[in-house]
Amino acid sequence: MPSLIPVPEAIQVDTRGAVILHEDSPETRDSRGIYLPNHIEPVSYIAVDIGGSLAKVVYFTRTRDAPSTPPSTNGLVNGFHEPSDAVKLDATPSKHRINGALTPSSLDSPPIPNFAHRDFADELIRRAAMNNLPGGSLNFERFQTEDIEECVDFIHTLIAQSAAANGVSIAEMRKSVEIMATGGGAHKFYDLFTQRLEVEVHREDEMECLIKGLRFITLIPSETFWYSDELVQSVTRQTIEMERPSPDPPQYQVSFDTNPTPQLPCLLVNIGSGVSVVKVEADGTYERVSGTSLGGGTLWGLLSLLTPATTFDEMLALSEKGDNSAVDMLVGDIYGQDYGRFGLKSTTIASSFGKVFQKGEKKKGWRPEDIARSLLYAISNNIGQIAYMNAEKYNLERIYFGGCFIRGHAATIATLSYAIRYWSKGSKRALFLRHEGFLGAIGAWIKNMEPPQAT
């Protein structure tokens, strides 16, 4: 008996009219769904990017109704998060939600008998008759890699619920579902995924998926954003005195790219557990040109040792309340004023954690909040300078930052923005992505939507 689930050989994703959906939870500020109103092809691919710290999942679903929520800059006030938007240390993480179903049958095909949810089937038929096709949503979820079983359980539930929505057995549904896995965990956990989920698992090249993800996501309206210089200095307390990128730049706000076009060549700085710096040419070819072991995993690890925080969101929340000048040695601590000859303000960090060791003084306790902010600045400044030097070396003006390190956190964005603007003397700009941590998973997903290349 032929499968009731249509499985097309090649799909082109239609991004016309794409919008980023509103989310109320600060924990999902970097994983809002993307509604694709004009993409009507059935899709049963699930993409998983498993890194050293986090596993990211991307999947496309259809629901009986189109979302009514508009694109959102939720949690942003004048370009940065309100204090109330920070994740509290005692906050209970929200449960992973499944929105819609994988691969509901083609809306222009005859009704499928024995459909599990009669009202859903009737709605599909009605919409088809009216030629009012609802599109679907690209969904994003993340899990800690140490809890990879939770990720597997989530995908299993997604497949089971999709089978019910499509009116087929779970065994039949599994025949049409494929897992596109990338990242180091695609190899480490290959047997776990194949045995537990009983579906076909493909392992995709990590760097190739990263670049494909960047090229796709930057075509989504309001996905790419950057901070104005005034906003950067209000967050970092550093003054930016350099040529402006335009005669009348926006002040104290985030600017979104609402009419995106391909933005290559560029430099992609992917900040995961470590950092990879990738040069991307105009034709999409790429090369990893640099990197550093001091990345998100470094921040996570050291703050686990030095503070009571147990999750990355808790660490970011701590840093929002901190004062790095309590532990960092500043230019003003050394000179008593600005160092004008080199354009260094008195508030510029001269030595990260430089005040912690003072010879002859009795050791004292240090606030976790101050430690968190100091270390966040140290890691971010280091990454920013490495990014600038590579952009300068390869004469690239656009620098995209990706990876789950940033998470829409104002101080991190402002620090990286300031570092790029300062070292480049205003000639380069740091660009950020609202789905920064999902580039690899998006690339693995989109790679199998494209038609095969001619040989």
Short mmCIF file of C-alpha atoms in Angstrom, two decimals:
data_model
loop_
_atom_site.label_atom_id
_atom_site.label_comp_id
_atom_site.label_asym_id
_atom_site.label_seq_id
_atom_site.Cartn_x
_atom_site.Cartn_y
_atom_site.Cartn_z
CA MET A 1 0.00 0.00 0.00
CA PRO A 2 1.54 3.38 -0.94
CA SER A 3 2.31 5.82 1.85
CA LEU A 4 -0.41 8.35 2.66
CA ILE A 5 2.28 10.88 3.53
CA PRO A 6 3.56 12.78 0.47
CA VAL A 7 7.34 13.02 0.37
CA PRO A 8 8.53 15.39 -2.38
CA GLU A 9 12.04 14.89 -3.73
CA ALA A 10 12.95 18.57 -3.73
CA ILE A 11 11.33 21.61 -2.16
CA GLN A 12 12.02 25.32 -2.52
CA VAL A 13 11.12 27.20 0.64
CA ASP A 14 8.92 30.19 -0.14
CA THR A 15 9.89 33.03 2.23
CA ARG A 16 7.56 35.67 0.76
CA GLY A 17 5.66 37.40 3.54
CA ALA A 18 7.68 35.66 6.28
CA VAL A 19 7.22 37.12 9.77
CA ILE A 20 8.88 36.43 13.11
CA LEU A 21 6.25 35.59 15.71
CA HIS A 22 5.71 37.15 19.10
CA GLU A 23 6.75 35.26 22.24
CA ASP A 24 6.01 36.34 25.80
CA SER A 25 8.71 34.33 27.56
CA PRO A 26 12.21 35.87 27.83
CA GLU A 27 13.58 32.32 27.64
CA THR A 28 12.42 32.07 24.02
CA ARG A 29 13.52 35.51 22.87
CA ASP A 30 16.12 33.94 20.56
CA SER A 31 13.90 31.07 19.35
CA ARG A 32 10.68 32.68 18.14
CA GLY A 33 8.90 30.80 15.39
CA ILE A 34 8.93 32.09 11.82
CA TYR A 35 5.58 32.01 9.99
CA LEU A 36 5.91 31.26 6.26
CA PRO A 37 2.44 32.07 4.87
CA ASN A 38 3.26 31.13 1.29
CA HIS A 39 5.11 27.86 1.84
CA ILE A 40 2.55 25.12 1.20
CA GLU A 41 4.74 22.11 0.40
CA PRO A 42 4.58 19.21 2.87
CA VAL A 43 7.78 18.85 4.89
CA SER A 44 8.80 16.02 7.20
CA TYR A 45 12.46 16.80 7.78
CA ILE A 46 13.62 17.51 11.32
CA ALA A 47 17.03 19.17 11.73
CA VAL A 48 19.21 18.77 14.82
CA ASP A 49 22.46 20.62 15.52
CA ILE A 50 24.19 19.03 18.51
CA GLY A 51 27.09 21.03 19.93
CA GLY A 52 29.19 20.57 23.02
CA SER A 53 26.78 22.51 25.25
CA LEU A 54 23.44 22.77 23.44
CA ALA A 55 21.34 20.76 21.00
CA LYS A 56 19.16 22.81 18.66
CA VAL A 57 16.11 21.50 16.80
CA VAL A 58 14.39 23.06 13.76
CA TYR A 59 11.19 21.70 12.21
CA PHE A 60 8.32 22.91 10.04
CA THR A 61 4.66 22.37 10.99
CA ARG A 62 1.21 23.16 9.71
CA THR A 63 -1.73 24.13 11.89
CA ARG A 64 -5.43 24.60 11.24
CA ASP A 65 -5.17 28.38 11.53
CA ALA A 66 -2.56 30.90 10.57
CA PRO A 67 -0.91 32.68 13.53
CA SER A 68 -2.47 36.04 14.32
CA THR A 69 0.53 37.52 16.11
CA PRO A 70 2.63 40.09 14.25
CA PRO A 71 6.41 40.33 14.02
CA SER A 72 7.78 41.32 17.41
CA THR A 73 10.67 43.06 19.08
CA ASN A 74 9.42 41.68 22.37
CA GLY A 75 11.50 42.59 25.38
CA LEU A 76 13.28 45.45 23.62
CA VAL A 77 13.01 48.98 24.91
CA ASN A 78 15.03 51.51 22.93
CA GLY A 79 16.91 48.53 21.60
CA PHE A 80 17.75 46.64 24.77
CA HIS A 81 15.96 44.41 27.22
CA GLU A 82 14.05 45.82 30.16
CA PRO A 83 15.28 44.60 33.56
CA SER A 84 11.97 42.76 33.94
CA ASP A 85 12.84 40.77 30.83
CA ALA A 86 15.82 39.14 32.53
CA VAL A 87 15.50 35.53 33.60
CA LYS A 88 15.34 35.33 37.38
CA LEU A 89 17.52 32.84 39.21
CA ASP A 90 14.47 31.03 40.59
CA ALA A 91 12.57 31.05 37.30
CA THR A 92 11.10 27.75 36.18
CA PRO A 93 11.94 27.02 32.54
CA SER A 94 8.91 26.75 30.28
CA LYS A 95 8.12 23.35 28.79
CA HIS A 96 8.88 22.71 25.14
CA ARG A 97 5.76 23.21 23.09
CA ILE A 98 4.83 21.42 19.86
CA ASN A 99 2.98 23.69 17.47
CA GLY A 100 1.03 21.91 14.74
CA ALA A 101 2.11 18.76 12.94
CA LEU A 102 4.77 17.60 10.51
CA THR A 103 3.65 17.08 6.94
CA PRO A 104 -0.13 17.34 7.00
CA SER A 105 -1.31 15.94 3.67
CA SER A 106 -1.30 18.18 0.63
CA LEU A 107 -4.20 20.56 0.93
CA ASP A 108 -5.23 20.13 -2.68
CA SER A 109 -5.39 16.32 -2.51
CA PRO A 110 -8.57 14.23 -1.91
CA PRO A 111 -9.66 13.75 1.72
CA ILE A 112 -7.83 10.99 3.56
CA PRO A 113 -10.13 8.39 5.14
CA ASN A 114 -9.98 7.65 8.86
CA PHE A 115 -8.42 11.01 9.62
CA ALA A 116 -7.81 11.08 13.36
CA HIS A 117 -9.05 14.64 13.89
CA ARG A 118 -12.19 15.13 11.81
CA ASP A 119 -12.47 18.86 12.47
CA PHE A 120 -8.85 19.36 11.37
CA ALA A 121 -9.47 17.43 8.16
CA ASP A 122 -12.62 19.44 7.43
CA GLU A 123 -10.67 22.65 7.92
CA LEU A 124 -7.98 21.52 5.48
CA ILE A 125 -10.60 20.63 2.88
CA ARG A 126 -12.43 23.91 3.39
CA ARG A 127 -9.25 25.95 3.00
CA ALA A 128 -8.30 24.00 -0.13
CA ALA A 129 -11.73 24.62 -1.64
CA MET A 130 -11.40 28.33 -0.98
CA ASN A 131 -7.82 28.28 -2.31
CA ASN A 132 -6.80 29.89 0.96
CA LEU A 133 -3.70 27.93 1.88
CA PRO A 134 -2.39 28.79 5.36
CA GLY A 135 1.32 28.10 5.04
CA GLY A 136 3.10 26.95 8.18
CA SER A 137 5.64 27.74 10.87
CA LEU A 138 9.34 27.07 11.19
CA ASN A 139 9.86 26.14 14.85
CA PHE A 140 12.95 26.31 17.06
CA GLU A 141 13.81 24.45 20.26
CA ARG A 142 17.01 23.99 22.23
CA PHE A 143 18.14 21.52 24.89
CA GLN A 144 21.27 21.11 26.97
CA THR A 145 23.44 18.46 25.36
CA GLU A 146 23.91 16.73 28.70
CA ASP A 147 20.13 16.20 28.62
CA ILE A 148 20.11 14.81 25.07
CA GLU A 149 17.51 12.21 26.08
CA GLU A 150 15.05 15.08 26.57
CA CYS A 151 15.71 16.18 23.00
CA VAL A 152 15.08 12.65 21.70
CA ASP A 153 11.85 12.41 23.72
CA PHE A 154 10.66 15.71 22.25
CA ILE A 155 11.23 14.52 18.68
CA HIS A 156 9.51 11.21 19.44
CA THR A 157 6.45 13.10 20.71
CA LEU A 158 6.49 15.35 17.65
CA ILE A 159 6.45 12.34 15.34
CA ALA A 160 3.68 10.61 17.34
CA GLN A 161 1.44 13.70 17.40
CA SER A 162 2.05 14.28 13.69
CA ALA A 163 1.03 10.70 12.94
CA ALA A 164 -2.27 11.27 14.76
CA ALA A 165 -2.87 14.58 12.95
CA ASN A 166 -2.25 12.91 9.58
CA GLY A 167 -4.44 9.92 10.37
CA VAL A 168 -1.70 7.32 9.96
CA SER A 169 0.12 4.94 12.26
CA ILE A 170 3.34 6.04 13.89
CA ALA A 171 5.15 3.33 11.91
CA GLU A 172 3.83 4.87 8.68
CA MET A 173 4.79 8.34 9.84
CA ARG A 174 8.34 7.22 10.60
CA LYS A 175 8.79 6.17 6.98
CA SER A 176 8.38 9.77 5.84
CA VAL A 177 10.40 11.44 8.62
CA GLU A 178 14.13 12.03 8.25
CA ILE A 179 16.51 13.53 10.79
CA MET A 180 19.17 15.87 9.40
CA ALA A 181 21.86 15.96 12.09
CA THR A 182 24.89 18.24 12.22
CA GLY A 183 27.48 19.27 14.79
CA GLY A 184 29.79 16.96 16.71
CA GLY A 185 26.85 15.24 18.38
CA ALA A 186 25.56 14.06 15.00
CA HIS A 187 28.30 11.44 15.20
CA LYS A 188 28.39 10.94 18.96
CA PHE A 189 24.64 10.38 19.32
CA TYR A 190 23.93 8.81 15.92
CA ASP A 191 23.05 5.39 17.36
CA LEU A 192 20.83 6.95 20.05
CA PHE A 193 18.72 8.81 17.48
CA THR A 194 18.42 5.93 15.01
CA GLN A 195 17.56 3.33 17.63
CA ARG A 196 15.18 5.40 19.76
CA LEU A 197 13.35 7.17 16.95
CA GLU A 198 13.48 4.40 14.34
CA VAL A 199 13.83 6.92 11.51
CA GLU A 200 16.49 7.59 8.92
CA VAL A 201 19.27 9.86 10.22
CA HIS A 202 21.60 11.77 7.88
CA ARG A 203 24.81 13.37 9.14
CA GLU A 204 25.52 16.73 7.52
CA ASP A 205 28.75 18.76 7.39
CA GLU A 206 28.75 21.29 10.21
CA MET A 207 30.41 24.20 8.45
CA GLU A 208 28.38 23.80 5.26
CA CYS A 209 25.14 23.83 7.28
CA LEU A 210 26.28 26.93 9.15
CA ILE A 211 26.76 28.92 5.94
CA LYS A 212 23.52 27.67 4.36
CA GLY A 213 21.70 28.65 7.53
CA LEU A 214 23.18 32.16 7.41
CA ARG A 215 22.26 32.63 3.75
CA PHE A 216 18.67 31.55 4.38
CA ILE A 217 17.93 33.32 7.67
CA THR A 218 19.29 36.69 6.51
CA LEU A 219 16.52 36.76 3.88
CA ILE A 220 13.85 36.83 6.60
CA PRO A 221 12.57 40.39 7.23
CA SER A 222 13.61 41.86 10.61
CA GLU A 223 15.94 38.91 11.32
CA THR A 224 19.17 40.91 11.09
CA PHE A 225 19.68 43.83 13.46
CA TRP A 226 22.34 46.16 14.81
CA TYR A 227 22.72 48.68 17.62
CA SER A 228 23.03 52.41 17.05
CA ASP A 229 26.22 53.99 18.39
CA GLU A 230 24.26 55.92 21.02
CA LEU A 231 22.68 52.72 22.26
CA VAL A 232 26.05 50.97 22.44
CA GLN A 233 27.56 53.69 24.58
CA SER A 234 24.50 53.85 26.85
CA VAL A 235 24.86 50.13 27.62
CA THR A 236 28.67 49.91 27.80
CA ARG A 237 29.21 53.39 29.29
CA GLN A 238 31.87 53.92 26.60
CA THR A 239 31.81 56.98 24.35
CA ILE A 240 32.02 56.39 20.60
CA GLU A 241 33.70 59.34 18.90
CA MET A 242 34.07 58.42 15.26
CA GLU A 243 32.55 58.95 11.86
CA ARG A 244 28.90 57.94 11.73
CA PRO A 245 27.76 55.32 9.18
CA SER A 246 25.15 57.77 7.83
CA PRO A 247 24.50 61.52 8.10
CA ASP A 248 21.45 61.05 10.33
CA PRO A 249 21.74 57.68 12.10
CA PRO A 250 18.97 56.39 14.41
CA GLN A 251 19.68 57.03 18.08
CA TYR A 252 19.25 54.78 21.10
CA GLN A 253 17.56 52.00 19.22
CA VAL A 254 17.93 48.71 17.42
CA SER A 255 17.76 48.91 13.65
CA PHE A 256 16.20 45.96 11.82
CA ASP A 257 16.77 44.97 8.21
CA THR A 258 13.14 44.97 7.05
CA ASN A 259 13.92 44.56 3.33
CA PRO A 260 16.74 42.05 3.33
CA THR A 261 18.88 41.22 0.33
CA PRO A 262 21.84 38.82 0.06
CA GLN A 263 24.68 40.32 2.09
CA LEU A 264 27.77 38.54 0.82
CA PRO A 265 30.74 38.60 1.12
CA CYS A 266 30.90 38.72 4.89
CA LEU A 267 32.59 37.35 7.98
CA LEU A 268 30.64 34.94 10.18
CA VAL A 269 31.73 34.66 13.81
CA ASN A 270 30.00 31.63 15.27
CA ILE A 271 30.20 31.64 19.06
CA GLY A 272 29.34 28.27 20.52
CA SER A 273 31.34 26.39 23.14
CA GLY A 274 34.36 27.69 21.21
CA VAL A 275 34.51 30.24 18.40
CA SER A 276 34.87 29.73 14.64
CA VAL A 277 35.57 32.63 12.29
CA VAL A 278 34.45 31.92 8.73
CA LYS A 279 35.06 34.00 5.62
CA VAL A 280 32.13 33.76 3.19
CA GLU A 281 32.65 34.84 -0.43
CA ALA A 282 30.07 36.47 -2.70
CA ASP A 283 29.34 33.13 -4.39
CA GLY A 284 28.73 31.38 -1.06
CA THR A 285 32.04 29.55 -0.88
CA TYR A 286 33.60 29.68 2.56
CA GLU A 287 36.74 29.07 4.57
CA ARG A 288 37.34 28.84 8.29
CA VAL A 289 40.10 31.39 8.75
CA SER A 290 40.41 31.69 12.51
CA GLY A 291 38.89 30.87 15.88
CA THR A 292 39.51 30.65 19.60
CA SER A 293 38.87 28.19 22.41
CA LEU A 294 37.62 31.06 24.60
CA GLY A 295 33.91 31.08 23.83
CA GLY A 296 30.53 30.38 25.36
CA GLY A 297 31.76 27.18 27.00
CA THR A 298 34.51 29.18 28.71
CA LEU A 299 32.04 31.68 30.14
CA TRP A 300 29.65 28.93 31.16
CA GLY A 301 32.39 26.86 32.79
CA LEU A 302 34.10 29.65 34.73
CA LEU A 303 30.84 31.15 35.97
CA SER A 304 29.77 27.68 37.10
CA LEU A 305 32.89 27.64 39.27
CA LEU A 306 32.71 31.25 40.46
CA THR A 307 28.97 31.90 40.94
CA PRO A 308 25.87 30.02 42.14
CA ALA A 309 24.29 30.16 38.66
CA THR A 310 23.50 26.77 37.13
CA THR A 311 22.22 27.74 33.66
CA PHE A 312 23.44 30.11 30.97
CA ASP A 313 20.31 32.25 31.28
CA GLU A 314 20.92 32.59 35.03
CA MET A 315 24.47 33.70 34.30
CA LEU A 316 23.27 36.36 31.88
CA ALA A 317 20.70 37.50 34.43
CA LEU A 318 23.46 37.84 37.05
CA SER A 319 25.60 39.91 34.69
CA GLU A 320 22.75 42.36 34.10
CA LYS A 321 22.89 43.29 37.79
CA GLY A 322 26.67 43.48 38.00
CA ASP A 323 29.25 46.28 38.02
CA ASN A 324 32.45 45.16 36.33
CA SER A 325 34.41 48.13 37.70
CA ALA A 326 34.32 46.44 41.11
CA VAL A 327 36.68 43.72 39.85
CA ASP A 328 38.17 45.11 36.62
CA MET A 329 41.09 47.55 36.67
CA LEU A 330 40.12 50.53 34.52
CA VAL A 331 42.23 53.14 32.75
CA GLY A 332 41.03 55.66 35.36
CA ASP A 333 42.37 53.45 38.17
CA ILE A 334 45.84 53.73 36.64
CA TYR A 335 45.93 57.30 35.29
CA GLY A 336 43.25 58.90 37.41
CA GLN A 337 41.70 60.24 34.21
CA ASP A 338 41.29 59.54 30.49
CA TYR A 339 44.37 58.58 28.50
CA GLY A 340 43.73 61.01 25.68
CA ARG A 341 46.82 60.23 23.60
CA PHE A 342 45.43 56.83 22.70
CA GLY A 343 41.77 57.79 22.90
CA LEU A 344 41.15 55.68 26.01
CA LYS A 345 38.37 56.80 28.34
CA SER A 346 38.81 56.45 32.09
CA THR A 347 36.09 53.77 32.05
CA THR A 348 37.96 51.58 29.54
CA ILE A 349 38.98 48.19 30.93
CA ALA A 350 42.76 48.03 31.30
CA SER A 351 42.88 44.62 32.99
CA SER A 352 40.00 42.17 33.40
CA PHE A 353 39.81 41.05 37.06
CA GLY A 354 42.77 43.34 37.72
CA LYS A 355 41.40 44.48 41.09
CA VAL A 356 40.89 40.98 42.46
CA PHE A 357 44.56 40.55 43.36
CA GLN A 358 46.00 43.36 45.42
CA LYS A 359 49.33 42.54 47.03
CA GLY A 360 49.34 42.80 50.80
CA GLU A 361 45.59 43.21 51.05
CA LYS A 362 43.35 40.74 52.81
CA LYS A 363 41.24 38.74 50.42
CA LYS A 364 37.61 39.74 50.34
CA GLY A 365 34.46 38.34 48.82
CA TRP A 366 33.34 39.38 45.39
CA ARG A 367 29.74 39.67 44.25
CA PRO A 368 28.71 36.98 41.74
CA GLU A 369 26.95 39.68 39.71
CA ASP A 370 30.19 41.68 39.31
CA ILE A 371 32.19 38.56 38.43
CA ALA A 372 29.60 37.59 35.81
CA ARG A 373 29.64 41.00 34.13
CA SER A 374 33.44 41.22 34.16
CA LEU A 375 33.88 37.79 32.60
CA LEU A 376 31.16 38.48 30.03
CA TYR A 377 33.00 41.63 28.99
CA ALA A 378 36.37 39.83 28.90
CA ILE A 379 35.14 37.05 26.63
CA SER A 380 33.09 39.39 24.41
CA ASN A 381 35.92 41.91 23.98
CA ASN A 382 38.35 39.15 23.05
CA ILE A 383 35.95 37.75 20.45
CA GLY A 384 35.25 41.24 19.11
CA GLN A 385 38.94 41.98 18.57
CA ILE A 386 39.57 38.64 16.84
CA ALA A 387 36.56 39.32 14.60
CA TYR A 388 37.82 42.79 13.72
CA MET A 389 41.35 41.61 12.88
CA ASN A 390 40.03 38.98 10.50
CA ALA A 391 37.56 41.38 8.88
CA GLU A 392 40.41 43.84 8.38
CA LYS A 393 42.73 41.16 7.00
CA TYR A 394 40.18 40.03 4.40
CA ASN A 395 38.70 43.49 3.74
CA LEU A 396 35.18 42.58 4.84
CA GLU A 397 32.76 45.23 6.12
CA ARG A 398 29.90 43.01 7.32
CA ILE A 399 30.51 40.90 10.42
CA TYR A 400 27.70 38.56 11.47
CA PHE A 401 27.70 37.07 14.95
CA GLY A 402 25.98 33.73 15.45
CA GLY A 403 25.86 30.97 18.05
CA CYS A 404 23.99 30.56 21.34
CA PHE A 405 26.40 32.79 23.28
CA ILE A 406 24.56 36.08 22.66
CA ARG A 407 20.92 35.09 23.32
CA GLY A 408 19.65 38.64 22.66
CA HIS A 409 21.58 39.90 25.71
CA ALA A 410 22.05 43.69 25.57
CA ALA A 411 25.46 43.90 27.27
CA THR A 412 26.93 41.20 25.02
CA ILE A 413 25.57 42.82 21.85
CA ALA A 414 26.74 46.26 22.91
CA THR A 415 30.22 45.00 23.85
CA LEU A 416 30.74 43.25 20.52
CA SER A 417 29.31 46.25 18.66
CA TYR A 418 31.60 48.64 20.52
CA ALA A 419 34.67 46.48 19.90
CA ILE A 420 34.03 46.37 16.15
CA ARG A 421 33.22 50.09 15.88
CA TYR A 422 36.22 51.08 18.04
CA TRP A 423 38.91 48.96 16.40
CA SER A 424 37.65 49.62 12.85
CA LYS A 425 37.33 53.36 13.52
CA GLY A 426 33.71 53.17 12.40
CA SER A 427 34.33 51.45 9.05
CA LYS A 428 32.75 48.12 10.03
CA ARG A 429 29.56 47.10 11.79
CA ALA A 430 28.60 44.15 13.96
CA LEU A 431 25.40 42.48 12.73
CA PHE A 432 23.28 40.17 14.86
CA LEU A 433 20.58 37.59 14.20
CA ARG A 434 17.41 36.89 16.14
CA HIS A 435 17.92 33.15 15.58
CA GLU A 436 21.68 33.32 16.00
CA GLY A 437 22.02 29.96 17.76
CA PHE A 438 20.15 27.99 15.09
CA LEU A 439 22.24 28.62 11.98
CA GLY A 440 23.59 25.07 11.81
CA ALA A 441 20.18 23.47 12.36
CA ILE A 442 18.55 25.83 9.84
CA GLY A 443 21.26 24.96 7.33
CA ALA A 444 20.73 21.22 7.83
CA TRP A 445 17.00 21.75 7.32
CA ILE A 446 17.25 24.02 4.28
CA LYS A 447 19.95 21.90 2.65
CA ASN A 448 17.43 19.15 2.05
CA MET A 449 14.77 21.55 0.81
CA GLU A 450 16.88 22.47 -2.20
CA PRO A 451 16.83 20.63 -5.53
CA PRO A 452 19.85 18.37 -6.14
CA GLN A 453 22.77 20.00 -7.91
CA ALA A 454 23.35 19.04 -11.53
CA THR A 455 26.49 17.02 -12.13
#
